[in-house]
Amino acid sequence: MTATAATALVVAAALAGLGAAALTGRRDALGALTGLTCLLAAAVLGLAGFGRAAGGGGSADAVAVVVVVVGAAVVATGVALTALAARRTAIDRRAAELAAGPAPGPTPPAAGGG
């Protein structure tokens, strides 16, 4: 294994660890999608590193491009669904506030004073 392939595999392992930590440690959807993107990048980098080490030509690069395109489509879909869910939640919350009626305000001062 060449030094370039070993470097690519070390970076891929670091990216995989970072992606796994982000995917499992984040509670919001965008953080999880970021972790998923890191995991896909690690897989692509490992594939390209092994492809270069094996002297496979451009076949590993072609597969890597396909994986990147599919990963980008998955992340874009996830971001769109997250934005839609956040918008729908805000609309539902506002509808519930309107259905509950006006909020009670401060009580007016008593007439007659004293």
N, C-alpha and C. Protein backbone atom coordinates (compact mmCIF):
# COMPACT_ATOMS: atom_id res chain seq x y z
N MET A 1 0.84 -1.17 0.00
CA MET A 1 0.00 0.00 0.00
C MET A 1 0.89 1.24 0.00
N THR A 2 0.56 2.18 -0.84
CA THR A 2 1.38 3.38 -0.95
C THR A 2 1.04 4.37 0.16
N ALA A 3 1.89 5.36 0.29
CA ALA A 3 1.66 6.38 1.33
C ALA A 3 0.39 7.17 1.03
N THR A 4 0.09 7.40 -0.23
CA THR A 4 -1.11 8.15 -0.58
C THR A 4 -2.36 7.38 -0.18
N ALA A 5 -2.38 6.09 -0.44
CA ALA A 5 -3.53 5.28 -0.07
C ALA A 5 -3.67 5.20 1.45
N ALA A 6 -2.55 5.07 2.15
CA ALA A 6 -2.61 5.01 3.61
C ALA A 6 -3.13 6.32 4.19
N THR A 7 -2.69 7.43 3.62
CA THR A 7 -3.17 8.74 4.07
C THR A 7 -4.66 8.87 3.82
N ALA A 8 -5.11 8.44 2.65
CA ALA A 8 -6.53 8.51 2.32
C ALA A 8 -7.35 7.67 3.29
N LEU A 9 -6.84 6.51 3.67
CA LEU A 9 -7.58 5.64 4.58
C LEU A 9 -7.60 6.21 6.00
N VAL A 10 -6.52 6.86 6.42
CA VAL A 10 -6.51 7.48 7.75
C VAL A 10 -7.50 8.64 7.80
N VAL A 11 -7.52 9.45 6.76
CA VAL A 11 -8.47 10.57 6.71
C VAL A 11 -9.90 10.03 6.62
N ALA A 12 -10.11 8.95 5.87
CA ALA A 12 -11.44 8.35 5.77
C ALA A 12 -11.90 7.82 7.13
N ALA A 13 -10.98 7.22 7.88
CA ALA A 13 -11.34 6.72 9.22
C ALA A 13 -11.69 7.88 10.16
N ALA A 14 -10.94 8.97 10.06
CA ALA A 14 -11.25 10.14 10.89
C ALA A 14 -12.61 10.73 10.52
N LEU A 15 -12.88 10.82 9.23
CA LEU A 15 -14.19 11.32 8.79
C LEU A 15 -15.32 10.40 9.24
N ALA A 16 -15.09 9.11 9.18
CA ALA A 16 -16.12 8.16 9.61
C ALA A 16 -16.40 8.30 11.11
N GLY A 17 -15.36 8.47 11.90
CA GLY A 17 -15.56 8.67 13.34
C GLY A 17 -16.29 9.96 13.63
N LEU A 18 -15.93 11.03 12.92
CA LEU A 18 -16.61 12.31 13.10
C LEU A 18 -18.07 12.22 12.68
N GLY A 19 -18.31 11.55 11.56
CA GLY A 19 -19.69 11.40 11.08
C GLY A 19 -20.54 10.56 12.01
N ALA A 20 -19.97 9.49 12.54
CA ALA A 20 -20.72 8.64 13.47
C ALA A 20 -21.03 9.38 14.76
N ALA A 21 -20.08 10.17 15.24
CA ALA A 21 -20.32 10.95 16.45
C ALA A 21 -21.40 12.00 16.22
N ALA A 22 -21.36 12.65 15.06
CA ALA A 22 -22.37 13.66 14.76
C ALA A 22 -23.75 13.03 14.55
N LEU A 23 -23.77 11.88 13.93
CA LEU A 23 -25.05 11.23 13.64
C LEU A 23 -25.73 10.74 14.91
N THR A 24 -24.95 10.22 15.85
CA THR A 24 -25.55 9.69 17.07
C THR A 24 -25.67 10.73 18.17
N GLY A 25 -24.84 11.75 18.14
CA GLY A 25 -24.82 12.71 19.23
C GLY A 25 -25.72 13.91 19.06
N ARG A 26 -26.17 14.17 17.85
CA ARG A 26 -26.98 15.36 17.61
C ARG A 26 -28.45 15.01 17.72
N ARG A 27 -29.22 15.93 18.28
CA ARG A 27 -30.65 15.70 18.42
C ARG A 27 -31.46 16.32 17.29
N ASP A 28 -30.88 17.29 16.58
CA ASP A 28 -31.62 17.93 15.50
C ASP A 28 -31.32 17.23 14.17
N ALA A 29 -32.23 17.39 13.25
CA ALA A 29 -32.13 16.67 11.98
C ALA A 29 -30.97 17.17 11.13
N LEU A 30 -30.70 18.46 11.15
CA LEU A 30 -29.61 18.98 10.32
C LEU A 30 -28.25 18.47 10.81
N GLY A 31 -28.08 18.35 12.11
CA GLY A 31 -26.84 17.78 12.64
C GLY A 31 -26.67 16.33 12.24
N ALA A 32 -27.77 15.59 12.27
CA ALA A 32 -27.71 14.19 11.85
C ALA A 32 -27.40 14.09 10.35
N LEU A 33 -27.97 14.98 9.55
CA LEU A 33 -27.66 14.96 8.12
C LEU A 33 -26.21 15.32 7.85
N THR A 34 -25.65 16.21 8.67
CA THR A 34 -24.24 16.53 8.54
C THR A 34 -23.38 15.30 8.84
N GLY A 35 -23.76 14.56 9.87
CA GLY A 35 -23.04 13.33 10.19
C GLY A 35 -23.16 12.30 9.08
N LEU A 36 -24.33 12.21 8.48
CA LEU A 36 -24.53 11.29 7.37
C LEU A 36 -23.66 11.68 6.18
N THR A 37 -23.54 12.97 5.93
CA THR A 37 -22.69 13.44 4.84
C THR A 37 -21.23 13.09 5.11
N CYS A 38 -20.79 13.23 6.35
CA CYS A 38 -19.41 12.85 6.70
C CYS A 38 -19.18 11.36 6.50
N LEU A 39 -20.17 10.55 6.85
CA LEU A 39 -20.03 9.10 6.65
C LEU A 39 -19.93 8.75 5.16
N LEU A 40 -20.75 9.41 4.34
CA LEU A 40 -20.68 9.16 2.90
C LEU A 40 -19.34 9.62 2.33
N ALA A 41 -18.84 10.76 2.80
CA ALA A 41 -17.54 11.25 2.32
C ALA A 41 -16.43 10.29 2.72
N ALA A 42 -16.53 9.71 3.90
CA ALA A 42 -15.52 8.74 4.33
C ALA A 42 -15.55 7.50 3.44
N ALA A 43 -16.75 7.05 3.10
CA ALA A 43 -16.85 5.88 2.23
C ALA A 43 -16.27 6.18 0.85
N VAL A 44 -16.56 7.35 0.32
CA VAL A 44 -16.04 7.72 -0.99
C VAL A 44 -14.52 7.84 -0.96
N LEU A 45 -14.01 8.47 0.09
CA LEU A 45 -12.57 8.63 0.20
C LEU A 45 -11.86 7.28 0.34
N GLY A 46 -12.44 6.37 1.12
CA GLY A 46 -11.87 5.03 1.24
C GLY A 46 -11.91 4.28 -0.08
N LEU A 47 -13.02 4.40 -0.80
CA LEU A 47 -13.15 3.75 -2.10
C LEU A 47 -12.12 4.29 -3.09
N ALA A 48 -11.97 5.61 -3.11
CA ALA A 48 -11.00 6.21 -4.03
C ALA A 48 -9.57 5.84 -3.64
N GLY A 49 -9.31 5.78 -2.33
CA GLY A 49 -7.97 5.40 -1.89
C GLY A 49 -7.62 3.98 -2.27
N PHE A 50 -8.55 3.05 -2.04
CA PHE A 50 -8.30 1.67 -2.44
C PHE A 50 -8.22 1.53 -3.96
N GLY A 51 -9.04 2.28 -4.67
CA GLY A 51 -9.00 2.22 -6.13
C GLY A 51 -7.68 2.69 -6.69
N ARG A 52 -7.15 3.75 -6.11
CA ARG A 52 -5.84 4.24 -6.57
C ARG A 52 -4.73 3.26 -6.20
N ALA A 53 -4.82 2.67 -5.01
CA ALA A 53 -3.78 1.73 -4.57
C ALA A 53 -3.79 0.47 -5.43
N ALA A 54 -4.98 0.05 -5.85
CA ALA A 54 -5.08 -1.16 -6.66
C ALA A 54 -4.79 -0.90 -8.13
N GLY A 55 -4.73 0.37 -8.51
CA GLY A 55 -4.48 0.71 -9.91
C GLY A 55 -5.66 0.40 -10.79
N GLY A 56 -6.85 0.58 -10.25
CA GLY A 56 -8.07 0.25 -10.98
C GLY A 56 -8.47 1.26 -12.03
N GLY A 57 -7.71 2.31 -12.21
CA GLY A 57 -8.06 3.31 -13.21
C GLY A 57 -9.17 4.21 -12.71
N GLY A 58 -10.09 4.52 -13.60
CA GLY A 58 -11.13 5.48 -13.27
C GLY A 58 -12.42 4.86 -12.77
N SER A 59 -12.47 3.53 -12.63
CA SER A 59 -13.74 2.91 -12.22
C SER A 59 -14.10 3.29 -10.79
N ALA A 60 -13.13 3.35 -9.90
CA ALA A 60 -13.41 3.74 -8.51
C ALA A 60 -13.83 5.20 -8.45
N ASP A 61 -13.23 6.03 -9.30
CA ASP A 61 -13.61 7.44 -9.33
C ASP A 61 -15.03 7.61 -9.84
N ALA A 62 -15.42 6.82 -10.83
CA ALA A 62 -16.79 6.91 -11.35
C ALA A 62 -17.81 6.50 -10.30
N VAL A 63 -17.52 5.44 -9.57
CA VAL A 63 -18.42 5.02 -8.50
C VAL A 63 -18.47 6.07 -7.40
N ALA A 64 -17.34 6.70 -7.11
CA ALA A 64 -17.29 7.75 -6.09
C ALA A 64 -18.15 8.94 -6.49
N VAL A 65 -18.12 9.30 -7.76
CA VAL A 65 -18.95 10.42 -8.23
C VAL A 65 -20.42 10.08 -8.08
N VAL A 66 -20.80 8.86 -8.42
CA VAL A 66 -22.21 8.45 -8.28
C VAL A 66 -22.63 8.50 -6.81
N VAL A 67 -21.77 8.02 -5.92
CA VAL A 67 -22.10 8.04 -4.49
C VAL A 67 -22.24 9.46 -3.99
N VAL A 68 -21.38 10.37 -4.43
CA VAL A 68 -21.47 11.77 -4.02
C VAL A 68 -22.76 12.40 -4.52
N VAL A 69 -23.14 12.12 -5.75
CA VAL A 69 -24.37 12.69 -6.30
C VAL A 69 -25.60 12.16 -5.54
N VAL A 70 -25.63 10.87 -5.29
CA VAL A 70 -26.75 10.30 -4.53
C VAL A 70 -26.77 10.84 -3.11
N GLY A 71 -25.61 10.97 -2.49
CA GLY A 71 -25.54 11.53 -1.14
C GLY A 71 -26.03 12.97 -1.09
N ALA A 72 -25.67 13.76 -2.10
CA ALA A 72 -26.13 15.14 -2.15
C ALA A 72 -27.65 15.20 -2.32
N ALA A 73 -28.19 14.30 -3.10
CA ALA A 73 -29.65 14.27 -3.28
C ALA A 73 -30.35 13.88 -1.97
N VAL A 74 -29.78 12.93 -1.26
CA VAL A 74 -30.37 12.51 0.03
C VAL A 74 -30.33 13.65 1.03
N VAL A 75 -29.21 14.35 1.11
CA VAL A 75 -29.09 15.46 2.06
C VAL A 75 -30.02 16.60 1.67
N ALA A 76 -30.13 16.92 0.40
CA ALA A 76 -31.03 17.98 -0.04
C ALA A 76 -32.48 17.63 0.29
N THR A 77 -32.86 16.38 0.09
CA THR A 77 -34.21 15.95 0.44
C THR A 77 -34.44 16.04 1.94
N GLY A 78 -33.46 15.64 2.71
CA GLY A 78 -33.59 15.71 4.17
C GLY A 78 -33.72 17.14 4.67
N VAL A 79 -32.94 18.05 4.10
CA VAL A 79 -33.03 19.45 4.50
C VAL A 79 -34.40 20.02 4.13
N ALA A 80 -34.90 19.68 2.95
CA ALA A 80 -36.21 20.17 2.55
C ALA A 80 -37.31 19.63 3.46
N LEU A 81 -37.24 18.36 3.82
CA LEU A 81 -38.24 17.79 4.73
C LEU A 81 -38.15 18.39 6.12
N THR A 82 -36.94 18.68 6.58
CA THR A 82 -36.77 19.31 7.89
C THR A 82 -37.35 20.71 7.89
N ALA A 83 -37.10 21.47 6.83
CA ALA A 83 -37.67 22.81 6.74
C ALA A 83 -39.19 22.77 6.67
N LEU A 84 -39.73 21.81 5.95
CA LEU A 84 -41.18 21.66 5.86
C LEU A 84 -41.78 21.31 7.22
N ALA A 85 -41.12 20.41 7.94
CA ALA A 85 -41.64 20.03 9.26
C ALA A 85 -41.57 21.20 10.23
N ALA A 86 -40.50 21.98 10.18
CA ALA A 86 -40.40 23.14 11.07
C ALA A 86 -41.46 24.17 10.73
N ARG A 87 -41.71 24.37 9.46
CA ARG A 87 -42.75 25.33 9.05
C ARG A 87 -44.13 24.86 9.48
N ARG A 88 -44.39 23.57 9.28
CA ARG A 88 -45.70 23.04 9.65
C ARG A 88 -45.91 23.11 11.16
N THR A 89 -44.86 22.86 11.93
CA THR A 89 -44.96 22.95 13.38
C THR A 89 -45.27 24.38 13.81
N ALA A 90 -44.63 25.35 13.17
CA ALA A 90 -44.89 26.75 13.51
C ALA A 90 -46.32 27.14 13.14
N ILE A 91 -46.81 26.65 12.02
CA ILE A 91 -48.18 26.96 11.61
C ILE A 91 -49.18 26.32 12.57
N ASP A 92 -48.93 25.06 12.96
CA ASP A 92 -49.83 24.39 13.91
C ASP A 92 -49.83 25.09 15.26
N ARG A 93 -48.68 25.55 15.70
CA ARG A 93 -48.59 26.25 16.98
C ARG A 93 -49.39 27.56 16.93
N ARG A 94 -49.27 28.29 15.82
CA ARG A 94 -50.00 29.55 15.67
C ARG A 94 -51.50 29.29 15.59
N ALA A 95 -51.92 28.23 14.91
CA ALA A 95 -53.34 27.90 14.83
C ALA A 95 -53.89 27.54 16.20
N ALA A 96 -53.12 26.85 17.01
CA ALA A 96 -53.57 26.51 18.37
C ALA A 96 -53.69 27.77 19.22
N GLU A 97 -52.79 28.72 19.05
CA GLU A 97 -52.88 29.97 19.80
C GLU A 97 -54.12 30.75 19.40
N LEU A 98 -54.43 30.77 18.11
CA LEU A 98 -55.62 31.50 17.65
C LEU A 98 -56.90 30.82 18.12
N ALA A 99 -56.91 29.49 18.16
CA ALA A 99 -58.09 28.76 18.59
C ALA A 99 -58.34 28.93 20.09
N ALA A 100 -57.29 29.15 20.86
CA ALA A 100 -57.44 29.31 22.30
C ALA A 100 -58.06 30.65 22.66
N GLY A 101 -58.07 31.59 21.75
CA GLY A 101 -58.64 32.90 22.05
C GLY A 101 -57.58 33.85 22.56
N PRO A 102 -58.00 35.07 22.83
CA PRO A 102 -57.01 36.04 23.30
C PRO A 102 -56.49 35.68 24.68
N ALA A 103 -55.26 36.02 24.88
CA ALA A 103 -54.64 35.75 26.18
C ALA A 103 -55.19 36.74 27.21
N PRO A 104 -55.40 36.28 28.42
CA PRO A 104 -55.91 37.23 29.42
C PRO A 104 -54.87 38.31 29.69
N GLY A 105 -55.34 39.55 29.67
CA GLY A 105 -54.45 40.67 29.90
C GLY A 105 -54.51 41.10 31.34
N PRO A 106 -53.88 42.21 31.66
CA PRO A 106 -53.93 42.72 33.03
C PRO A 106 -55.35 43.17 33.37
N THR A 107 -55.72 43.02 34.61
CA THR A 107 -57.07 43.43 35.02
C THR A 107 -57.12 44.95 35.11
N PRO A 108 -58.22 45.56 34.63
CA PRO A 108 -58.33 47.02 34.70
C PRO A 108 -58.50 47.49 36.13
N PRO A 109 -58.10 48.69 36.42
CA PRO A 109 -58.24 49.18 37.80
C PRO A 109 -59.71 49.29 38.20
N ALA A 110 -60.00 49.10 39.45
CA ALA A 110 -61.38 49.14 39.95
C ALA A 110 -61.91 50.57 39.86
N ALA A 111 -63.19 50.68 39.46
CA ALA A 111 -63.82 52.00 39.36
C ALA A 111 -64.17 52.52 40.75
N GLY A 112 -64.05 53.76 40.95
CA GLY A 112 -64.41 54.35 42.24
C GLY A 112 -63.22 54.55 43.14
N GLY A 113 -62.12 53.93 42.85
CA GLY A 113 -60.89 54.15 43.60
C GLY A 113 -61.05 53.97 45.09
N GLY A 114 -60.22 53.91 45.83
CA GLY A 114 -60.31 54.06 47.19
C GLY A 114 -60.42 53.15 48.21
